[in-house]
CSV table of C-alpha atoms (C1' of nucleotides) in Angstrom, one decimal:
chain,number,residue,atom,x,y,z
A,1,MET,CA,188.4,75.6,-31.1
A,2,THR,CA,190.2,74.6,-28.0
A,3,ARG,CA,190.3,71.6,-25.8
A,4,THR,CA,189.0,73.3,-22.7
A,5,ILE,CA,188.2,71.0,-19.9
A,6,SER,CA,191.5,69.4,-19.0
A,7,ARG,CA,190.0,68.2,-15.8
A,8,PRO,CA,186.7,68.5,-14.2
A,9,PRO,CA,186.0,71.2,-11.6
A,10,ALA,CA,187.6,69.7,-8.6
A,11,THR,CA,185.8,70.6,-5.4
A,12,GLU,CA,182.8,72.8,-4.8
A,13,ASN,CA,185.2,75.7,-4.1
A,14,GLU,CA,188.0,75.0,-6.5
A,15,VAL,CA,188.3,77.0,-9.7
A,16,ALA,CA,189.8,75.5,-12.8
A,17,LEU,CA,192.2,77.8,-14.5
A,18,GLY,CA,193.3,75.6,-17.3
A,19,ASP,CA,196.1,77.0,-19.5
A,20,LEU,CA,195.8,80.3,-17.7
A,21,SER,CA,198.0,78.9,-15.0
A,22,ARG,CA,200.7,78.6,-17.6
A,23,SER,CA,200.4,82.1,-18.9
A,24,PHE,CA,203.4,84.3,-18.0
A,25,GLY,CA,201.3,87.5,-17.8
A,26,PHE,CA,198.8,85.9,-15.6
A,27,LEU,CA,201.4,84.5,-13.2
A,28,LEU,CA,203.1,87.9,-13.0
A,29,ARG,CA,199.8,89.6,-12.2
A,30,MET,CA,199.0,87.1,-9.5
A,31,ALA,CA,202.4,87.5,-7.9
A,32,GLN,CA,202.2,91.2,-8.1
A,33,VAL,CA,198.8,91.5,-6.5
A,34,GLN,CA,200.0,89.2,-3.7
A,35,ILE,CA,203.1,91.3,-3.2
A,36,PHE,CA,201.2,94.5,-3.1
A,37,GLU,CA,198.8,93.2,-0.5
A,38,PHE,CA,201.6,92.3,1.8
A,39,PHE,CA,203.4,95.5,1.1
A,40,PHE,CA,200.6,97.6,2.3
A,41,GLU,CA,199.9,95.3,5.2
A,42,ASP,CA,203.5,95.7,6.2
A,43,LEU,CA,204.3,99.3,5.3
A,44,GLY,CA,201.1,101.0,4.5
A,45,GLN,CA,200.6,102.6,7.8
A,46,ILE,CA,203.8,104.6,7.5
A,47,GLY,CA,202.6,106.1,4.3
A,48,LEU,CA,205.0,104.4,2.0
A,49,ARG,CA,204.1,103.6,-1.6
A,50,PRO,CA,206.3,101.4,-3.7
A,51,GLY,CA,206.2,103.5,-6.8
A,52,GLU,CA,206.7,106.7,-5.0
A,53,PHE,CA,209.6,105.5,-3.0
A,54,SER,CA,211.2,104.0,-6.1
A,55,VAL,CA,211.3,107.4,-7.8
A,56,LEU,CA,212.8,109.1,-4.7
A,57,TRP,CA,215.3,106.4,-4.4
A,58,VAL,CA,216.5,106.7,-8.0
A,59,LEU,CA,216.6,110.4,-7.6
A,60,HIS,CA,218.8,109.9,-4.6
A,61,LEU,CA,221.2,107.7,-6.6
A,62,ASN,CA,221.1,110.0,-9.6
A,63,PRO,CA,221.0,113.6,-8.5
A,64,GLY,CA,220.3,115.9,-11.4
A,65,ILE,CA,218.8,113.3,-13.6
A,66,ARG,CA,216.4,114.4,-16.3
A,67,GLN,CA,212.8,113.8,-15.8
A,68,GLY,CA,212.3,111.9,-19.0
A,69,LEU,CA,215.3,109.6,-18.4
A,70,LEU,CA,214.0,108.9,-14.9
A,71,ALA,CA,210.6,108.0,-16.3
A,72,GLN,CA,212.1,105.8,-19.0
A,73,ALA,CA,214.3,103.9,-16.4
A,74,LEU,CA,211.3,103.1,-14.2
A,75,ARG,CA,208.9,102.6,-17.1
A,76,ILE,CA,206.6,105.4,-15.9
A,77,LYS,CA,204.8,107.4,-18.5
A,78,ARG,CA,206.0,110.9,-18.8
A,79,ALA,CA,202.6,112.4,-18.2
A,80,HIS,CA,202.3,110.5,-15.0
A,81,MET,CA,205.8,111.4,-14.0
A,82,THR,CA,204.9,115.1,-14.3
A,83,LYS,CA,202.2,114.6,-11.7
A,84,MET,CA,204.4,112.6,-9.4
A,85,ILE,CA,207.1,115.2,-9.5
A,86,ARG,CA,204.7,118.0,-8.9
A,87,ASN,CA,203.4,116.2,-5.9
A,88,PHE,CA,206.9,115.7,-4.6
A,89,GLU,CA,207.6,119.3,-5.2
A,90,ASP,CA,204.5,120.4,-3.3
A,91,ARG,CA,205.7,118.2,-0.4
A,92,GLY,CA,209.1,119.8,-0.5
A,93,LEU,CA,210.9,116.6,-1.3
A,94,VAL,CA,212.2,117.3,-4.8
A,95,ALA,CA,213.5,120.4,-6.6
A,96,ARG,CA,213.3,121.1,-10.3
A,97,ALA,CA,215.9,123.0,-12.3
A,98,VAL,CA,215.9,123.9,-16.0
A,99,PRO,CA,219.5,123.5,-17.3
A,100,ASP,CA,220.9,126.3,-19.5
A,101,ASP,CA,222.2,124.0,-22.2
A,102,ASP,CA,218.7,122.6,-22.9
A,103,ARG,CA,215.9,124.6,-21.7
A,104,ARG,CA,213.2,122.0,-22.6
A,105,ALA,CA,214.6,119.6,-20.0
A,106,VAL,CA,214.1,119.5,-16.3
A,107,GLU,CA,216.8,118.3,-13.9
A,108,LEU,CA,215.6,116.8,-10.7
A,109,ARG,CA,217.2,116.4,-7.3
A,110,LEU,CA,216.1,115.7,-3.8
A,111,THR,CA,215.9,118.5,-1.3
A,112,ASP,CA,217.3,118.0,2.1
A,113,ALA,CA,213.9,116.9,3.2
A,114,GLY,CA,213.8,114.5,0.3
A,115,VAL,CA,217.1,113.0,1.3
A,116,ALA,CA,215.8,112.7,4.9
A,117,PHE,CA,212.7,111.0,3.7
A,118,VAL,CA,214.7,108.4,1.7
A,119,ASP,CA,217.1,107.8,4.5
A,120,ASP,CA,214.2,107.4,6.9
A,121,HIS,CA,212.4,104.8,4.8
A,122,ALA,CA,215.1,103.0,2.9
A,123,LYS,CA,215.7,100.4,5.5
A,124,ALA,CA,212.0,99.5,6.0
A,125,PHE,CA,211.5,99.4,2.2
A,126,PHE,CA,214.4,97.2,1.3
A,127,SER,CA,214.1,94.9,4.2
A,128,HIS,CA,210.5,94.3,3.3
A,129,ASP,CA,211.4,91.5,0.9
A,130,ALA,CA,212.9,89.6,3.7
A,131,ARG,CA,209.8,89.9,5.9
A,132,ARG,CA,207.4,88.7,3.2
A,133,PRO,CA,206.3,85.2,3.7
A,134,THR,CA,207.1,83.0,0.8
A,135,PRO,CA,206.8,79.3,-0.1
A,136,LEU,CA,210.2,79.5,-1.8
A,137,ASP,CA,213.4,78.5,-0.1
A,138,PRO,CA,216.3,80.9,-0.2
A,139,GLN,CA,217.9,79.2,-3.2
A,140,GLU,CA,214.7,79.2,-5.2
A,141,GLN,CA,214.2,82.8,-4.2
A,142,ALA,CA,217.6,83.7,-5.5
A,143,GLN,CA,217.0,81.8,-8.7
A,144,LEU,CA,213.7,83.6,-9.3
A,145,PHE,CA,215.4,86.9,-8.8
A,146,ALA,CA,218.2,86.1,-11.2
A,147,LEU,CA,215.7,85.0,-13.9
A,148,LEU,CA,213.5,88.0,-13.5
A,149,GLN,CA,216.5,90.3,-13.6
A,150,LYS,CA,217.7,88.7,-16.8
A,151,TYR,CA,214.2,88.8,-18.2
A,152,VAL,CA,213.8,92.5,-17.7
A,153,GLY,CA,217.3,93.2,-18.8
A,154,ILE,CA,218.8,94.4,-15.6
A,155,THR,CA,222.4,93.4,-15.2
A,156,PRO,CA,222.7,92.7,-11.6
A,157,GLU,CA,224.9,95.4,-10.3
A,158,GLU,CA,228.0,93.8,-8.9
A,159,ARG,CA,228.8,94.4,-5.3
A,160,ARG,CA,231.2,92.7,-3.0
B,1,MET,CA,220.0,106.4,8.2
B,2,THR,CA,221.4,104.4,5.3
B,3,ARG,CA,224.5,104.4,3.3
B,4,THR,CA,223.1,105.3,0.0
B,5,ILE,CA,225.6,106.1,-2.7
B,6,SER,CA,227.5,102.9,-3.3
B,7,ARG,CA,229.0,104.3,-6.4
B,8,PRO,CA,228.8,107.2,-8.8
B,9,PRO,CA,226.4,107.3,-11.8
B,10,ALA,CA,227.9,105.1,-14.4
B,11,THR,CA,227.5,106.5,-17.9
B,12,GLU,CA,225.8,109.7,-19.2
B,13,ASN,CA,222.7,107.7,-20.0
B,14,GLU,CA,222.8,105.0,-17.5
B,15,VAL,CA,220.6,105.2,-14.5
B,16,ALA,CA,221.8,103.6,-11.2
B,17,LEU,CA,219.0,101.6,-9.5
B,18,GLY,CA,221.0,100.3,-6.6
B,19,ASP,CA,219.1,97.9,-4.3
B,20,LEU,CA,216.0,98.5,-6.3
B,21,SER,CA,217.2,96.0,-8.9
B,22,ARG,CA,217.0,93.5,-6.1
B,23,SER,CA,213.5,94.3,-5.0
B,24,PHE,CA,211.0,91.6,-5.9
B,25,GLY,CA,208.1,94.0,-6.3
B,26,PHE,CA,210.1,96.2,-8.6
B,27,LEU,CA,211.3,93.3,-10.8
B,28,LEU,CA,207.7,92.1,-11.1
B,29,ARG,CA,206.5,95.5,-12.1
B,30,MET,CA,209.2,95.9,-14.7
B,31,ALA,CA,208.4,92.5,-16.1
B,32,GLN,CA,204.7,93.1,-16.2
B,33,VAL,CA,205.0,96.4,-18.0
B,34,GLN,CA,207.2,94.8,-20.6
B,35,ILE,CA,204.8,92.0,-21.0
B,36,PHE,CA,201.8,94.3,-21.4
B,37,GLU,CA,203.6,96.4,-24.0
B,38,PHE,CA,204.2,93.4,-26.2
B,39,PHE,CA,200.8,92.0,-25.5
B,40,PHE,CA,199.0,95.0,-26.9
B,41,GLU,CA,201.5,95.3,-29.7
B,42,ASP,CA,200.8,91.7,-30.6
B,43,LEU,CA,197.0,91.3,-29.9
B,44,GLY,CA,195.8,94.8,-29.2
B,45,GLN,CA,194.4,95.4,-32.6
B,46,ILE,CA,192.0,92.5,-32.3
B,47,GLY,CA,190.5,94.1,-29.2
B,48,LEU,CA,191.7,91.5,-26.7
B,49,ARG,CA,192.6,92.5,-23.2
B,50,PRO,CA,194.4,90.1,-20.9
B,51,GLY,CA,192.2,90.7,-17.8
B,52,GLU,CA,189.0,90.5,-19.8
B,53,PHE,CA,189.9,87.3,-21.6
B,54,SER,CA,191.0,85.7,-18.3
B,55,VAL,CA,187.6,86.2,-16.9
B,56,LEU,CA,185.8,84.8,-19.9
B,57,TRP,CA,188.2,81.9,-20.0
B,58,VAL,CA,187.6,80.9,-16.4
B,59,LEU,CA,183.9,81.3,-17.0
B,60,HIS,CA,184.3,78.9,-19.9
B,61,LEU,CA,186.0,76.4,-17.7
B,62,ASN,CA,183.7,76.9,-14.7
B,63,PRO,CA,180.1,77.5,-16.0
B,64,GLY,CA,177.8,78.6,-13.3
B,65,ILE,CA,180.5,79.8,-11.0
B,66,ARG,CA,179.6,82.4,-8.5
B,67,GLN,CA,180.7,85.9,-9.1
B,68,GLY,CA,182.5,86.3,-5.9
B,69,LEU,CA,184.4,83.0,-6.2
B,70,LEU,CA,185.5,84.1,-9.7
B,71,ALA,CA,186.7,87.4,-8.4
B,72,GLN,CA,188.6,85.7,-5.6
B,73,ALA,CA,190.3,83.2,-8.0
B,74,LEU,CA,191.5,85.9,-10.3
B,75,ARG,CA,192.3,88.3,-7.4
B,76,ILE,CA,189.9,90.9,-8.9
B,77,LYS,CA,188.1,93.1,-6.4
B,78,ARG,CA,184.4,92.4,-6.2
B,79,ALA,CA,183.4,96.0,-7.0
B,80,HIS,CA,185.5,95.8,-10.1
B,81,MET,CA,184.1,92.4,-11.1
B,82,THR,CA,180.6,93.8,-10.9
B,83,LYS,CA,181.6,96.4,-13.6
B,84,MET,CA,183.3,93.8,-15.8
B,85,ILE,CA,180.4,91.4,-15.7
B,86,ARG,CA,177.9,94.2,-16.5
B,87,ASN,CA,180.1,95.1,-19.4
B,88,PHE,CA,180.1,91.5,-20.6
B,89,GLU,CA,176.4,91.3,-20.2
B,90,ASP,CA,175.9,94.4,-22.2
B,91,ARG,CA,178.0,92.9,-25.0
B,92,GLY,CA,175.9,89.7,-24.8
B,93,LEU,CA,178.8,87.5,-23.8
B,94,VAL,CA,177.8,86.5,-20.3
B,95,ALA,CA,174.5,85.7,-18.6
B,96,ARG,CA,173.7,86.1,-14.9
B,97,ALA,CA,171.3,84.0,-12.9
B,98,VAL,CA,170.3,84.2,-9.3
B,99,PRO,CA,170.1,80.7,-7.8
B,100,ASP,CA,167.1,79.7,-5.7
B,101,ASP,CA,169.1,78.3,-2.9
B,102,ASP,CA,170.9,81.5,-2.2
B,103,ARG,CA,169.3,84.6,-3.6
B,104,ARG,CA,172.2,86.9,-2.8
B,105,ALA,CA,174.5,85.1,-5.1
B,106,VAL,CA,174.9,85.4,-8.9
B,107,GLU,CA,175.8,82.5,-11.1
B,108,LEU,CA,177.6,83.3,-14.3
B,109,ARG,CA,177.9,81.5,-17.6
B,110,LEU,CA,178.9,82.3,-21.1
B,111,THR,CA,176.3,82.8,-23.7
B,112,ASP,CA,176.7,81.2,-27.0
B,113,ALA,CA,178.3,84.4,-28.2
B,114,GLY,CA,180.6,84.3,-25.2
B,115,VAL,CA,181.6,80.7,-26.0
B,116,ALA,CA,182.3,81.8,-29.6
B,117,PHE,CA,184.4,84.7,-28.4
B,118,VAL,CA,186.5,82.5,-26.2
B,119,ASP,CA,186.9,79.9,-29.0
B,120,ASP,CA,187.8,82.6,-31.4
B,121,HIS,CA,190.5,84.1,-29.3
B,122,ALA,CA,191.9,81.3,-27.1
B,123,LYS,CA,194.5,80.2,-29.6
B,124,ALA,CA,195.9,83.7,-30.2
B,125,PHE,CA,195.9,84.4,-26.5
B,126,PHE,CA,197.6,81.3,-25.3
B,127,SER,CA,200.1,81.2,-28.2
B,128,HIS,CA,201.1,84.7,-27.4
B,129,ASP,CA,203.6,83.6,-24.8
B,130,ALA,CA,205.5,81.7,-27.4
B,131,ARG,CA,205.7,84.7,-29.7
B,132,ARG,CA,207.0,87.0,-27.1
B,133,PRO,CA,210.7,87.7,-27.5
B,134,THR,CA,212.7,86.8,-24.4
B,135,PRO,CA,216.3,86.7,-23.4
B,136,LEU,CA,215.7,83.4,-21.6
B,137,ASP,CA,216.4,80.1,-23.1
B,138,PRO,CA,213.6,77.5,-22.9
B,139,GLN,CA,215.0,75.9,-19.8
B,140,GLU,CA,215.3,79.1,-18.0
B,141,GLN,CA,211.8,80.0,-19.1
B,142,ALA,CA,210.4,76.8,-17.7
B,143,GLN,CA,212.3,77.3,-14.5
B,144,LEU,CA,210.9,80.8,-14.2
B,145,PHE,CA,207.4,79.5,-14.7
B,146,ALA,CA,207.7,76.8,-12.2
B,147,LEU,CA,209.0,79.2,-9.6
B,148,LEU,CA,206.3,81.7,-10.2
B,149,GLN,CA,203.6,79.0,-10.0
B,150,LYS,CA,205.0,77.9,-6.8
B,151,TYR,CA,205.2,81.4,-5.5
B,152,VAL,CA,201.6,82.2,-6.2
B,153,GLY,CA,200.4,78.9,-5.0
B,154,ILE,CA,199.0,77.3,-8.1
B,155,THR,CA,201.2,74.3,-8.3
B,156,PRO,CA,199.9,71.5,-10.6
B,157,GLU,CA,199.0,69.6,-7.5
B,158,GLU,CA,196.0,71.0,-5.9
B,159,ARG,CA,196.2,72.1,-2.3
B,160,ARG,CA,193.6,71.9,0.4
C,1,DT,C1',161.2,82.6,17.2
C,2,DG,C1',163.5,87.1,16.8
C,3,DT,C1',167.7,89.6,16.9
C,4,DC,C1',172.4,90.1,15.6
C,5,DA,C1',176.3,88.9,12.5
C,6,DT,C1',178.0,87.6,8.1
C,7,DT,C1',178.0,87.0,3.2
C,8,DT,C1',177.1,88.7,-1.5
C,9,DG,C1',176.9,91.9,-4.8
C,10,DT,C1',176.2,96.8,-5.9
C,11,DT,C1',176.8,101.8,-5.6
C,12,DT,C1',179.3,106.0,-5.0
C,13,DC,C1',183.3,108.5,-4.8
C,14,DC,C1',188.0,108.7,-5.5
C,15,DC,C1',192.9,108.1,-7.3
C,16,DA,C1',196.7,106.2,-10.2
C,17,DG,C1',197.8,105.9,-14.7
C,18,DT,C1',197.2,106.5,-19.9
C,19,DA,C1',196.4,108.6,-24.5
C,20,DG,C1',196.8,112.2,-27.2
C,21,DA,C1',197.1,117.1,-28.3
C,22,DC,C1',200.0,120.7,-27.3
C,23,DA,C1',203.9,124.5,-26.7
C,24,DA,C1',208.5,125.5,-26.4
C,25,DA,C1',213.1,124.4,-27.2
C,26,DT,C1',216.3,122.0,-30.0
C,27,DT,C1',218.2,119.5,-34.0
C,28,DT,C1',218.2,118.4,-38.8
C,29,DT,C1',217.8,119.4,-43.5
C,30,DG,C1',217.4,122.0,-47.7
D,1,DC,C1',219.9,130.9,-42.9
D,2,DA,C1',215.0,129.3,-42.8
D,3,DA,C1',211.8,125.6,-42.5
D,4,DA,C1',210.7,121.1,-41.1
D,5,DA,C1',211.2,117.4,-37.8
D,6,DT,C1',212.2,115.8,-33.2
D,7,DT,C1',212.6,116.1,-28.3
D,8,DT,C1',210.9,117.4,-23.7
D,9,DG,C1',207.7,118.2,-20.5
D,10,DT,C1',202.7,119.6,-19.6
D,11,DC,C1',197.8,119.7,-20.1
D,12,DT,C1',193.0,117.8,-20.7
D,13,DA,C1',190.1,114.2,-20.8
D,14,DC,C1',189.3,109.6,-20.0
D,15,DT,C1',189.6,104.6,-18.1
D,16,DG,C1',190.7,100.9,-15.0
D,17,DG,C1',190.6,99.7,-10.5
D,18,DG,C1',190.1,100.4,-5.3
D,19,DA,C1',187.8,101.8,-0.6
D,20,DA,C1',184.0,102.2,1.9
D,21,DA,C1',179.2,102.4,2.7
D,22,DC,C1',175.2,100.1,1.6
D,23,DA,C1',170.9,96.7,0.9
D,24,DA,C1',169.4,92.2,0.7
D,25,DA,C1',169.7,87.6,1.9
D,26,DT,C1',171.3,84.1,4.8
D,27,DG,C1',173.2,82.0,9.0
D,28,DA,C1',174.0,81.9,14.1
D,29,DC,C1',172.4,82.1,18.5
D,30,DA,C1',169.8,83.8,22.6
DNA sequence: TGTCATTTGTTTCCCAGTAGACAAATTTTG
DNA sequence: CAAAATTTGTCTACTGGGAAACAAATGACA
């Protein structure tokens, strides 16, 4: 049994969320939906998908990476990665190669077209964050980033 | 055109993410996948799904709420909400009623079984956050919550 | 009043993503 | 060495969720 009504439904059009607004998973979901909406509003028309671009980007930074390691790093299931990679292959963006020392594995690298695609879109993709309207001031934004990075276990890569 | 390779791949098994680790959307996705994994590990066997429970919970707090307003509050698409509600109805957890003053709308409320379901699971659901292992200390955790709440616009003070 | 526009929920069709079985290659173990 | 166990990617089948067209009800406006 739970104390449910912490306060009465406010206005006609206000929805009480109660403890839900203190649930980490719920907050993350709300934030992500919001982000996605603006992402497609901002970059949808040039045919850029966040997941897709992430894979190509990591391929760009890690040429020859094995498919499984790539999936693991981006937390994409292997079955799904297979489909994404085949799609990229069909579009001529990625090439697969089976290494001789382990013929189960698949090594991935961008084709020239793949490199061109990443180069074409990297600026738009990474500058998107700056365009997104946010109620947070820059310091709060930085704080949020740092906490999220720590939470997901990404050591912020040092750079100048 | 973008300068892409800022440095060589670090270790054999390390994956360079570059600017991706500074992308808000990416960080949110990583965090959410992590959260989901532990959620199902923790509560999956009792047949609890975060989205499902959220809907029932909000129904509990806002009896008679209209379907569309519920969807809007939880950022669930109306088409999808239709399916969820029908599912709840089939399971006897939710009852639908068409109000006389607007016969397009549907007002939702939990059945007795629905109330029982929420009461049965609320404690497990809301205490889940505390069980989840996290690298953040309590103060950082609180800070992260506050920033996310502010970001998604559900600060404790209601807005107009 | 009658016509047009909007709101509300539903339906249909589609796609991203998952679970789990699978085959092939490799590693481990007896 | 042979047999069992694990790793790696793929396949099939399924589910959650979205886009768009739709019908019914309501509201706006001439």
